[in-house]
Amino acid sequence: MTVRPRLLALSLTTALTMSACTFRSDDSKESGTTDQDSMPAAACSSGEAPSLGGKTSAFDAPVAVESSGALRTQVSEPAMSTTASPTDGYRIAQIKVSARVQTNGVFALHPESFVLADPDGQRCAQPATNPLRGALQVSQVDESKVVSGVVAFIVPAEANLSDYAVHYVDKPGSPKAIASWSGNGSAPSPATVNTCSTNRSGIKLAGAKDQEFYKPFTTGDDPISLTITPSTPWSRELKPGPNQPNDVRGVVVSLYVAAKGSVGYIERNQFQLIDDKGNLCRYNELGSDGENLTSDLVETDKPKRYTLVFWTPKGSEVAGWKLLYMPEPSDRKVTATWTLKPRASASKSPSSSASSSGPVPSSSTATG
């Protein structure tokens, strides 16, 4: 009765020893070079690539990769680099990436948010350290700068990269793509914008006195009055910054304001600009760069000059403008308007020939 357990133990030990020998024998066989082992890898094998629910974009097309549309990213077509791969049978492929903020905000950009996928939908691995010059780093993107760089991937040496796609995910490793680019993707067709916004003003103009720009308008009676003279709107490029979006150009109006008989009051929200289609132009109530009116008092015989900045989309072609004056902004009652009628052919710059120096009265007599 005591012999059998020993025999079982001995048999088990012998079996384990034989099994170990067989495994090592198989290892030594696998370590040998065969024709199959020398063949290059056929596909990427780092797991399933993320999926996209929408349309795929063409390479180099700017695509919104954030829910508000503020952050837009461009990706080049993948290309083989000349940098050696750390793995036999593979090469280093690269994509060039750039990102910019179209409006305002601060966003993070991570190289692992970009995924290269082979034609079978398999994810291609990124090297532990990007060996390429100009490698994209984890970056912070805001309206003041464009972030760009190169992302590296390990792909089969014989890969046809024209069949590969690039995906963008909001978090590294996410199974859902926010945007995708491929050789079969569609490029957006440029659209002509002929309005300053899509927001209809809805402001009633009935009863308001309409005249050309540079014509003075006087509100009040003879002993106590306020006279406002606006310049023709003109175009100004706005530098990227927190006071205005990146995707707009400034439409500037200079005001010359004089008070008579008593101190006059003026504020920014008394003035609105609409385009010739009746759309209300946006602006920053706290002031865009170069703007100098929030609210102010104008003393008698001490006229002041102010600068208003409205926004229109970059590249827009607006044919005409109308400036509205509302003494009580909350009432939305317009008492005066100044109109620049549409020209025969719209220009990209509103009254680009107009001087930025403002209305006719000499600046030597104005303060502010």
mmCIF file of C-alpha atoms in Angstrom:
data_model
loop_
_atom_site.group_PDB
_atom_site.id
_atom_site.type_symbol
_atom_site.label_atom_id
_atom_site.label_comp_id
_atom_site.label_asym_id
_atom_site.label_seq_id
_atom_site.Cartn_x
_atom_site.Cartn_y
_atom_site.Cartn_z
ATOM 1 C CA MET A 1 0.000 0.000 0.000
ATOM 2 C CA THR A 2 2.914 2.323 0.574
ATOM 3 C CA VAL A 3 4.598 1.476 -2.730
ATOM 4 C CA ARG A 4 1.873 2.760 -5.107
ATOM 5 C CA PRO A 5 2.079 6.444 -4.101
ATOM 6 C CA ARG A 6 5.817 6.372 -4.661
ATOM 7 C CA LEU A 7 5.322 4.860 -8.107
ATOM 8 C CA LEU A 8 2.694 7.496 -8.942
ATOM 9 C CA ALA A 9 4.992 10.239 -7.806
ATOM 10 C CA LEU A 10 7.834 8.774 -9.818
ATOM 11 C CA SER A 11 5.635 8.451 -12.904
ATOM 12 C CA LEU A 12 4.455 12.054 -12.570
ATOM 13 C CA THR A 13 8.027 13.283 -12.186
ATOM 14 C CA THR A 14 9.109 11.326 -15.252
ATOM 15 C CA ALA A 15 6.187 12.659 -17.298
ATOM 16 C CA LEU A 16 6.976 16.243 -16.377
ATOM 17 C CA THR A 17 10.621 15.704 -17.281
ATOM 18 C CA MET A 18 9.709 14.230 -20.664
ATOM 19 C CA SER A 19 7.210 17.001 -21.316
ATOM 20 C CA ALA A 20 9.819 19.622 -20.560
ATOM 21 C CA CYS A 21 12.260 18.001 -22.918
ATOM 22 C CA THR A 22 9.669 17.885 -25.681
ATOM 23 C CA PHE A 23 8.833 21.638 -25.219
ATOM 24 C CA ARG A 24 12.515 22.525 -25.439
ATOM 25 C CA SER A 25 12.838 20.380 -28.521
ATOM 26 C CA ASP A 26 9.929 22.240 -30.143
ATOM 27 C CA ASP A 27 11.508 25.566 -29.148
ATOM 28 C CA SER A 28 14.767 24.649 -30.787
ATOM 29 C CA LYS A 29 12.901 23.681 -33.944
ATOM 30 C CA GLU A 30 11.005 26.978 -33.971
ATOM 31 C CA SER A 31 14.203 28.926 -33.460
ATOM 32 C CA GLY A 32 15.561 27.580 -36.715
ATOM 33 C CA THR A 33 15.238 29.654 -39.879
ATOM 34 C CA THR A 34 12.679 28.494 -42.427
ATOM 35 C CA ASP A 35 11.337 29.979 -45.642
ATOM 36 C CA GLN A 36 8.102 30.868 -43.864
ATOM 37 C CA ASP A 37 9.954 32.669 -41.047
ATOM 38 C CA SER A 38 11.900 34.791 -43.547
ATOM 39 C CA MET A 39 8.717 36.086 -45.206
ATOM 40 C CA PRO A 40 7.816 39.691 -44.278
ATOM 41 C CA ALA A 41 4.860 40.337 -41.996
ATOM 42 C CA ALA A 42 1.623 40.827 -43.913
ATOM 43 C CA ALA A 43 -0.453 42.949 -41.538
ATOM 44 C CA CYS A 44 -0.504 44.964 -38.347
ATOM 45 C CA SER A 45 -1.478 43.017 -35.249
ATOM 46 C CA SER A 46 -2.010 45.353 -32.300
ATOM 47 C CA GLY A 47 -5.722 44.784 -31.962
ATOM 48 C CA GLU A 48 -8.825 46.033 -33.677
ATOM 49 C CA ALA A 49 -8.752 49.657 -34.819
ATOM 50 C CA PRO A 50 -11.442 52.085 -33.606
ATOM 51 C CA SER A 51 -14.606 52.453 -35.667
ATOM 52 C CA LEU A 52 -16.157 55.636 -37.040
ATOM 53 C CA GLY A 53 -19.881 56.186 -37.285
ATOM 54 C CA GLY A 54 -19.689 59.024 -39.836
ATOM 55 C CA LYS A 55 -17.973 59.741 -43.135
ATOM 56 C CA THR A 56 -14.242 59.379 -43.687
ATOM 57 C CA SER A 57 -12.376 62.511 -44.736
ATOM 58 C CA ALA A 58 -9.642 62.874 -47.313
ATOM 59 C CA PHE A 59 -6.066 63.189 -46.114
ATOM 60 C CA ASP A 60 -5.047 66.789 -45.319
ATOM 61 C CA ALA A 61 -8.682 67.844 -44.887
ATOM 62 C CA PRO A 62 -9.212 69.829 -41.653
ATOM 63 C CA VAL A 63 -11.687 67.966 -39.441
ATOM 64 C CA ALA A 64 -13.308 68.962 -36.147
ATOM 65 C CA VAL A 65 -12.153 66.563 -33.418
ATOM 66 C CA GLU A 66 -13.958 68.185 -30.493
ATOM 67 C CA SER A 67 -17.685 68.326 -29.761
ATOM 68 C CA SER A 68 -17.981 72.109 -30.129
ATOM 69 C CA GLY A 69 -15.998 72.105 -33.377
ATOM 70 C CA ALA A 70 -13.387 74.413 -31.864
ATOM 71 C CA LEU A 71 -10.389 72.116 -32.422
ATOM 72 C CA ARG A 72 -9.588 71.108 -36.003
ATOM 73 C CA THR A 73 -6.926 68.630 -37.041
ATOM 74 C CA GLN A 74 -5.262 67.752 -40.334
ATOM 75 C CA VAL A 75 -3.470 64.477 -41.067
ATOM 76 C CA SER A 76 -1.218 63.702 -44.027
ATOM 77 C CA GLU A 77 -1.224 60.473 -46.007
ATOM 78 C CA PRO A 78 0.965 57.826 -44.309
ATOM 79 C CA ALA A 79 4.445 57.425 -45.788
ATOM 80 C CA MET A 80 7.423 55.185 -45.119
ATOM 81 C CA SER A 81 10.324 56.840 -43.344
ATOM 82 C CA THR A 82 14.000 56.048 -43.797
ATOM 83 C CA THR A 83 14.444 55.434 -40.072
ATOM 84 C CA ALA A 84 15.301 51.823 -39.250
ATOM 85 C CA SER A 85 12.706 49.740 -37.437
ATOM 86 C CA PRO A 86 13.643 47.931 -34.206
ATOM 87 C CA THR A 87 11.809 44.826 -35.482
ATOM 88 C CA ASP A 88 12.845 42.611 -38.405
ATOM 89 C CA GLY A 89 10.318 42.518 -41.218
ATOM 90 C CA TYR A 90 8.855 45.883 -40.261
ATOM 91 C CA ARG A 91 9.440 49.532 -41.110
ATOM 92 C CA ILE A 92 8.624 52.898 -39.546
ATOM 93 C CA ALA A 93 5.739 54.756 -41.164
ATOM 94 C CA GLN A 94 4.896 58.357 -40.387
ATOM 95 C CA ILE A 95 2.002 60.789 -40.573
ATOM 96 C CA LYS A 96 2.254 64.553 -40.273
ATOM 97 C CA VAL A 97 -0.286 66.109 -37.937
ATOM 98 C CA SER A 98 -1.346 69.699 -37.288
ATOM 99 C CA ALA A 99 -4.037 71.062 -34.978
ATOM 100 C CA ARG A 100 -5.441 74.517 -34.413
ATOM 101 C CA VAL A 101 -8.245 76.110 -32.428
ATOM 102 C CA GLN A 102 -10.823 77.646 -34.753
ATOM 103 C CA THR A 103 -12.636 79.662 -32.112
ATOM 104 C CA ASN A 104 -11.430 79.840 -28.513
ATOM 105 C CA GLY A 105 -10.322 77.422 -25.832
ATOM 106 C CA VAL A 106 -7.453 75.290 -24.588
ATOM 107 C CA PHE A 107 -7.205 71.625 -25.617
ATOM 108 C CA ALA A 108 -4.791 68.730 -25.133
ATOM 109 C CA LEU A 109 -3.300 66.856 -28.086
ATOM 110 C CA HIS A 110 -1.796 63.390 -27.544
ATOM 111 C CA PRO A 111 0.132 61.385 -30.170
ATOM 112 C CA GLU A 112 -1.648 58.205 -29.053
ATOM 113 C CA SER A 113 -4.953 59.761 -30.090
ATOM 114 C CA PHE A 114 -3.889 59.019 -33.678
ATOM 115 C CA VAL A 115 -4.324 55.424 -34.816
ATOM 116 C CA LEU A 116 -3.020 53.897 -38.052
ATOM 117 C CA ALA A 117 -5.094 50.971 -39.320
ATOM 118 C CA ASP A 118 -4.323 48.456 -42.074
ATOM 119 C CA PRO A 119 -6.891 47.433 -44.742
ATOM 120 C CA ASP A 120 -8.153 44.643 -42.447
ATOM 121 C CA GLY A 121 -8.979 47.135 -39.699
ATOM 122 C CA GLN A 122 -6.069 46.139 -37.484
ATOM 123 C CA ARG A 123 -4.256 48.702 -35.393
ATOM 124 C CA CYS A 124 -0.565 49.377 -36.101
ATOM 125 C CA ALA A 125 1.610 49.788 -33.028
ATOM 126 C CA GLN A 126 3.498 52.943 -32.171
ATOM 127 C CA PRO A 127 7.126 52.526 -31.087
ATOM 128 C CA ALA A 128 7.793 52.995 -27.381
ATOM 129 C CA THR A 129 9.826 56.084 -28.290
ATOM 130 C CA ASN A 130 9.184 58.025 -31.473
ATOM 131 C CA PRO A 131 12.528 58.013 -33.334
ATOM 132 C CA LEU A 132 11.478 60.515 -35.993
ATOM 133 C CA ARG A 133 12.625 64.095 -36.210
ATOM 134 C CA GLY A 134 9.882 66.558 -35.255
ATOM 135 C CA ALA A 135 7.996 63.961 -33.235
ATOM 136 C CA LEU A 136 4.610 65.112 -31.969
ATOM 137 C CA GLN A 137 4.665 65.535 -28.206
ATOM 138 C CA VAL A 138 1.811 65.712 -25.735
ATOM 139 C CA SER A 139 0.819 69.323 -26.337
ATOM 140 C CA GLN A 140 -1.552 72.052 -25.280
ATOM 141 C CA VAL A 141 -3.336 73.838 -28.119
ATOM 142 C CA ASP A 142 -4.987 77.243 -27.833
ATOM 143 C CA GLU A 143 -6.038 80.009 -30.204
ATOM 144 C CA SER A 144 -2.571 81.591 -30.193
ATOM 145 C CA LYS A 145 -0.654 78.800 -31.918
ATOM 146 C CA VAL A 146 -0.804 75.832 -34.274
ATOM 147 C CA VAL A 147 0.642 72.566 -32.957
ATOM 148 C CA SER A 148 2.230 70.202 -35.470
ATOM 149 C CA GLY A 149 4.451 67.138 -35.458
ATOM 150 C CA VAL A 150 5.089 63.649 -36.776
ATOM 151 C CA VAL A 151 3.608 60.434 -35.367
ATOM 152 C CA ALA A 152 5.428 57.118 -35.958
ATOM 153 C CA PHE A 153 3.985 53.629 -36.446
ATOM 154 C CA ILE A 154 5.480 50.160 -36.954
ATOM 155 C CA VAL A 155 4.133 48.584 -40.145
ATOM 156 C CA PRO A 156 4.969 45.502 -42.239
ATOM 157 C CA ALA A 157 7.922 46.163 -44.518
ATOM 158 C CA GLU A 158 5.904 45.416 -47.659
ATOM 159 C CA ALA A 159 2.820 47.377 -46.583
ATOM 160 C CA ASN A 160 0.958 49.387 -49.219
ATOM 161 C CA LEU A 161 0.205 52.480 -47.156
ATOM 162 C CA SER A 162 -2.194 53.877 -49.740
ATOM 163 C CA ASP A 163 -4.722 51.362 -48.398
ATOM 164 C CA TYR A 164 -4.239 52.409 -44.764
ATOM 165 C CA ALA A 165 -6.469 54.766 -42.772
ATOM 166 C CA VAL A 166 -5.845 57.106 -39.848
ATOM 167 C CA HIS A 167 -8.312 57.499 -36.979
ATOM 168 C CA TYR A 168 -8.539 60.054 -34.178
ATOM 169 C CA VAL A 169 -9.821 59.095 -30.721
ATOM 170 C CA ASP A 170 -10.499 61.472 -27.848
ATOM 171 C CA LYS A 171 -8.797 59.119 -25.393
ATOM 172 C CA PRO A 172 -5.917 56.758 -26.241
ATOM 173 C CA GLY A 173 -7.259 53.221 -26.575
ATOM 174 C CA SER A 174 -10.867 54.254 -27.172
ATOM 175 C CA PRO A 175 -12.822 51.885 -29.490
ATOM 176 C CA LYS A 176 -14.726 54.791 -31.073
ATOM 177 C CA ALA A 177 -13.144 57.237 -33.495
ATOM 178 C CA ILE A 178 -14.169 60.883 -33.652
ATOM 179 C CA ALA A 179 -12.629 61.397 -37.097
ATOM 180 C CA SER A 180 -10.992 59.298 -39.801
ATOM 181 C CA TRP A 181 -8.917 59.998 -42.901
ATOM 182 C CA SER A 182 -8.236 57.714 -45.864
ATOM 183 C CA GLY A 183 -7.371 57.754 -49.549
ATOM 184 C CA ASN A 184 -11.049 57.181 -50.321
ATOM 185 C CA GLY A 185 -12.294 59.938 -48.020
ATOM 186 C CA SER A 186 -14.128 63.044 -49.164
ATOM 187 C CA ALA A 187 -12.701 66.550 -49.098
ATOM 188 C CA PRO A 188 -15.009 69.420 -48.116
ATOM 189 C CA SER A 189 -15.849 71.747 -50.978
ATOM 190 C CA PRO A 190 -15.158 75.401 -50.208
ATOM 191 C CA ALA A 191 -18.378 77.309 -49.677
ATOM 192 C CA THR A 192 -18.804 81.003 -50.374
ATOM 193 C CA VAL A 193 -20.052 82.844 -47.298
ATOM 194 C CA ASN A 194 -21.891 86.092 -48.013
ATOM 195 C CA THR A 195 -23.240 86.839 -44.534
ATOM 196 C CA CYS A 196 -21.608 87.830 -41.258
ATOM 197 C CA SER A 197 -23.634 85.173 -39.395
ATOM 198 C CA THR A 198 -26.730 83.008 -39.680
ATOM 199 C CA ASN A 199 -28.502 84.856 -36.866
ATOM 200 C CA ARG A 200 -31.376 86.963 -38.169
ATOM 201 C CA SER A 201 -31.513 90.223 -36.250
ATOM 202 C CA GLY A 202 -35.266 90.442 -35.676
ATOM 203 C CA ILE A 203 -34.781 94.106 -34.741
ATOM 204 C CA LYS A 204 -37.528 96.405 -36.013
ATOM 205 C CA LEU A 205 -36.236 99.341 -38.050
ATOM 206 C CA ALA A 206 -39.558 101.100 -38.613
ATOM 207 C CA GLY A 207 -39.358 104.799 -37.791
ATOM 208 C CA ALA A 208 -35.551 104.897 -37.678
ATOM 209 C CA LYS A 209 -33.766 107.620 -39.628
ATOM 210 C CA ASP A 210 -31.548 106.013 -42.279
ATOM 211 C CA GLN A 211 -28.602 107.756 -43.895
ATOM 212 C CA GLU A 212 -25.159 107.133 -45.323
ATOM 213 C CA PHE A 213 -22.104 106.530 -43.172
ATOM 214 C CA TYR A 214 -20.181 109.684 -42.213
ATOM 215 C CA LYS A 215 -23.489 111.532 -41.814
ATOM 216 C CA PRO A 216 -24.052 112.823 -38.236
ATOM 217 C CA PHE A 217 -27.142 111.898 -36.262
ATOM 218 C CA THR A 218 -28.276 114.072 -33.350
ATOM 219 C CA THR A 219 -30.452 112.759 -30.557
ATOM 220 C CA GLY A 220 -32.082 115.055 -27.993
ATOM 221 C CA ASP A 221 -33.336 118.623 -28.340
ATOM 222 C CA ASP A 222 -31.581 121.875 -29.185
ATOM 223 C CA PRO A 223 -30.108 122.807 -25.773
ATOM 224 C CA ILE A 224 -29.102 119.253 -24.763
ATOM 225 C CA SER A 225 -28.079 116.760 -27.427
ATOM 226 C CA LEU A 226 -25.657 114.021 -28.423
ATOM 227 C CA THR A 227 -24.295 113.798 -31.962
ATOM 228 C CA ILE A 228 -22.912 110.523 -33.362
ATOM 229 C CA THR A 229 -20.961 110.258 -36.608
ATOM 230 C CA PRO A 230 -19.797 106.765 -37.695
ATOM 231 C CA SER A 231 -17.169 105.927 -40.281
ATOM 232 C CA THR A 232 -17.778 103.526 -43.127
ATOM 233 C CA PRO A 233 -17.069 99.933 -41.961
ATOM 234 C CA TRP A 234 -13.632 98.668 -42.868
ATOM 235 C CA SER A 235 -11.825 95.358 -42.520
ATOM 236 C CA ARG A 236 -9.160 94.428 -39.983
ATOM 237 C CA GLU A 237 -7.330 91.160 -39.436
ATOM 238 C CA LEU A 238 -7.583 90.058 -35.815
ATOM 239 C CA LYS A 239 -4.636 88.356 -34.156
ATOM 240 C CA PRO A 240 -5.363 85.051 -32.406
ATOM 241 C CA GLY A 241 -6.207 85.651 -28.782
ATOM 242 C CA PRO A 242 -8.763 85.186 -26.020
ATOM 243 C CA ASN A 243 -10.837 88.217 -27.071
ATOM 244 C CA GLN A 244 -11.975 86.871 -30.452
ATOM 245 C CA PRO A 245 -12.300 83.524 -32.238
ATOM 246 C CA ASN A 246 -9.678 82.361 -34.712
ATOM 247 C CA ASP A 247 -12.127 81.974 -37.568
ATOM 248 C CA VAL A 248 -13.287 85.589 -37.881
ATOM 249 C CA ARG A 249 -12.126 88.882 -39.340
ATOM 250 C CA GLY A 250 -12.883 92.234 -37.773
ATOM 251 C CA VAL A 251 -15.329 94.741 -39.243
ATOM 252 C CA VAL A 252 -14.405 98.071 -37.683
ATOM 253 C CA VAL A 253 -16.524 101.189 -37.260
ATOM 254 C CA SER A 254 -15.092 104.384 -35.774
ATOM 255 C CA LEU A 255 -17.458 106.658 -33.866
ATOM 256 C CA TYR A 256 -17.084 110.389 -33.326
ATOM 257 C CA VAL A 257 -19.332 111.468 -30.442
ATOM 258 C CA ALA A 258 -19.974 115.036 -29.277
ATOM 259 C CA ALA A 259 -22.197 116.270 -26.431
ATOM 260 C CA LYS A 260 -23.948 119.636 -26.222
ATOM 261 C CA GLY A 261 -25.534 121.328 -23.220
ATOM 262 C CA SER A 262 -24.871 118.446 -20.827
ATOM 263 C CA VAL A 263 -22.782 115.319 -20.362
ATOM 264 C CA GLY A 264 -23.795 112.596 -22.801
ATOM 265 C CA TYR A 265 -23.887 108.845 -22.135
ATOM 266 C CA ILE A 266 -22.781 106.178 -24.603
ATOM 267 C CA GLU A 267 -22.280 102.414 -24.336
ATOM 268 C CA ARG A 268 -21.200 99.527 -26.549
ATOM 269 C CA ASN A 269 -24.522 97.682 -26.662
ATOM 270 C CA GLN A 270 -26.280 100.707 -28.158
ATOM 271 C CA PHE A 271 -24.715 99.734 -31.502
ATOM 272 C CA GLN A 272 -25.368 96.672 -33.629
ATOM 273 C CA LEU A 273 -24.189 95.817 -37.136
ATOM 274 C CA ILE A 274 -26.214 93.785 -39.611
ATOM 275 C CA ASP A 275 -25.265 92.630 -43.101
ATOM 276 C CA ASP A 276 -27.269 93.283 -46.257
ATOM 277 C CA LYS A 277 -29.183 90.015 -45.667
ATOM 278 C CA GLY A 278 -30.412 91.208 -42.259
ATOM 279 C CA ASN A 279 -28.133 88.983 -40.165
ATOM 280 C CA LEU A 280 -26.790 90.253 -36.855
ATOM 281 C CA CYS A 281 -22.988 90.377 -36.699
ATOM 282 C CA ARG A 282 -21.380 88.968 -33.571
ATOM 283 C CA TYR A 283 -18.988 90.826 -31.283
ATOM 284 C CA ASN A 284 -17.408 90.560 -27.852
ATOM 285 C CA GLU A 285 -19.389 92.618 -25.347
ATOM 286 C CA LEU A 286 -16.220 92.950 -23.269
ATOM 287 C CA GLY A 287 -14.275 94.154 -26.298
ATOM 288 C CA SER A 288 -12.222 92.605 -29.082
ATOM 289 C CA ASP A 289 -8.601 93.633 -29.577
ATOM 290 C CA GLY A 290 -8.482 97.294 -30.578
ATOM 291 C CA GLU A 291 -11.928 98.133 -29.227
ATOM 292 C CA ASN A 292 -12.202 100.915 -26.652
ATOM 293 C CA LEU A 293 -15.878 101.367 -25.777
ATOM 294 C CA THR A 294 -17.764 99.673 -22.958
ATOM 295 C CA SER A 295 -19.634 102.642 -21.450
ATOM 296 C CA ASP A 296 -18.553 106.241 -21.112
ATOM 297 C CA LEU A 297 -19.582 109.834 -20.422
ATOM 298 C CA VAL A 298 -18.871 112.480 -23.042
ATOM 299 C CA GLU A 299 -18.366 115.963 -21.638
ATOM 300 C CA THR A 300 -19.649 119.085 -23.327
ATOM 301 C CA ASP A 301 -17.226 120.491 -25.916
ATOM 302 C CA LYS A 302 -14.909 117.490 -25.415
ATOM 303 C CA PRO A 303 -15.820 115.089 -28.237
ATOM 304 C CA LYS A 304 -14.458 111.571 -28.166
ATOM 305 C CA ARG A 305 -13.604 108.939 -30.714
ATOM 306 C CA TYR A 306 -14.357 105.246 -30.187
ATOM 307 C CA THR A 307 -13.634 102.063 -32.101
ATOM 308 C CA LEU A 308 -16.177 99.251 -32.450
ATOM 309 C CA VAL A 309 -15.205 95.793 -33.733
ATOM 310 C CA PHE A 310 -17.741 93.350 -35.127
ATOM 311 C CA TRP A 311 -17.020 89.883 -36.538
ATOM 312 C CA THR A 312 -17.528 88.229 -39.893
ATOM 313 C CA PRO A 313 -16.208 84.783 -40.944
ATOM 314 C CA LYS A 314 -12.790 84.725 -42.573
ATOM 315 C CA GLY A 315 -13.153 84.590 -46.337
ATOM 316 C CA SER A 316 -16.717 85.905 -46.257
ATOM 317 C CA GLU A 317 -17.916 88.204 -49.023
ATOM 318 C CA VAL A 318 -20.484 90.565 -47.533
ATOM 319 C CA ALA A 319 -21.887 93.121 -49.952
ATOM 320 C CA GLY A 320 -23.384 95.710 -47.603
ATOM 321 C CA TRP A 321 -23.676 96.827 -43.989
ATOM 322 C CA LYS A 322 -26.106 98.681 -41.746
ATOM 323 C CA LEU A 323 -25.158 100.130 -38.354
ATOM 324 C CA LEU A 324 -27.989 100.433 -35.827
ATOM 325 C CA TYR A 325 -28.212 102.881 -32.923
ATOM 326 C CA MET A 326 -30.504 102.104 -29.975
ATOM 327 C CA PRO A 327 -30.416 104.646 -27.105
ATOM 328 C CA GLU A 328 -31.946 102.011 -24.795
ATOM 329 C CA PRO A 329 -30.527 98.584 -25.790
ATOM 330 C CA SER A 330 -33.047 96.721 -23.622
ATOM 331 C CA ASP A 331 -35.940 98.270 -25.586
ATOM 332 C CA ARG A 332 -34.463 97.172 -28.935
ATOM 333 C CA LYS A 333 -35.902 100.348 -30.477
ATOM 334 C CA VAL A 334 -33.696 101.730 -33.241
ATOM 335 C CA THR A 335 -33.718 105.494 -33.748
ATOM 336 C CA ALA A 336 -30.967 105.779 -36.376
ATOM 337 C CA THR A 337 -29.272 103.606 -38.983
ATOM 338 C CA TRP A 338 -26.390 104.126 -41.371
ATOM 339 C CA THR A 339 -26.297 102.043 -44.545
ATOM 340 C CA LEU A 340 -23.543 100.952 -46.914
ATOM 341 C CA LYS A 341 -25.493 99.618 -49.872
ATOM 342 C CA PRO A 342 -24.383 96.472 -51.733
ATOM 343 C CA ARG A 343 -21.902 97.116 -54.489
ATOM 344 C CA ALA A 344 -22.115 95.648 -57.971
ATOM 345 C CA SER A 345 -19.641 92.917 -56.983
ATOM 346 C CA ALA A 346 -19.021 91.899 -53.390
ATOM 347 C CA SER A 347 -15.553 92.382 -52.002
ATOM 348 C CA LYS A 348 -13.861 90.263 -49.363
ATOM 349 C CA SER A 349 -12.981 93.410 -47.446
ATOM 350 C CA PRO A 350 -15.771 95.738 -46.333
ATOM 351 C CA SER A 351 -14.900 99.189 -47.596
ATOM 352 C CA SER A 352 -11.221 98.312 -47.764
ATOM 353 C CA SER A 353 -10.551 101.728 -49.253
ATOM 354 C CA ALA A 354 -12.026 103.489 -46.219
ATOM 355 C CA SER A 355 -9.543 105.074 -43.884
ATOM 356 C CA SER A 356 -9.145 103.675 -40.388
ATOM 357 C CA SER A 357 -8.802 107.192 -39.048
ATOM 358 C CA GLY A 358 -12.569 107.507 -38.658
ATOM 359 C CA PRO A 359 -15.032 110.273 -39.501
ATOM 360 C CA VAL A 360 -14.351 113.695 -40.903
ATOM 361 C CA PRO A 361 -13.833 115.706 -37.668
ATOM 362 C CA SER A 362 -10.158 116.162 -36.898
ATOM 363 C CA SER A 363 -8.736 113.766 -34.329
ATOM 364 C CA SER A 364 -6.960 116.701 -32.739
ATOM 365 C CA THR A 365 -10.320 117.815 -31.347
ATOM 366 C CA ALA A 366 -11.307 114.413 -30.007
ATOM 367 C CA THR A 367 -10.203 112.519 -26.926
ATOM 368 C CA GLY A 368 -10.634 108.970 -25.726
#
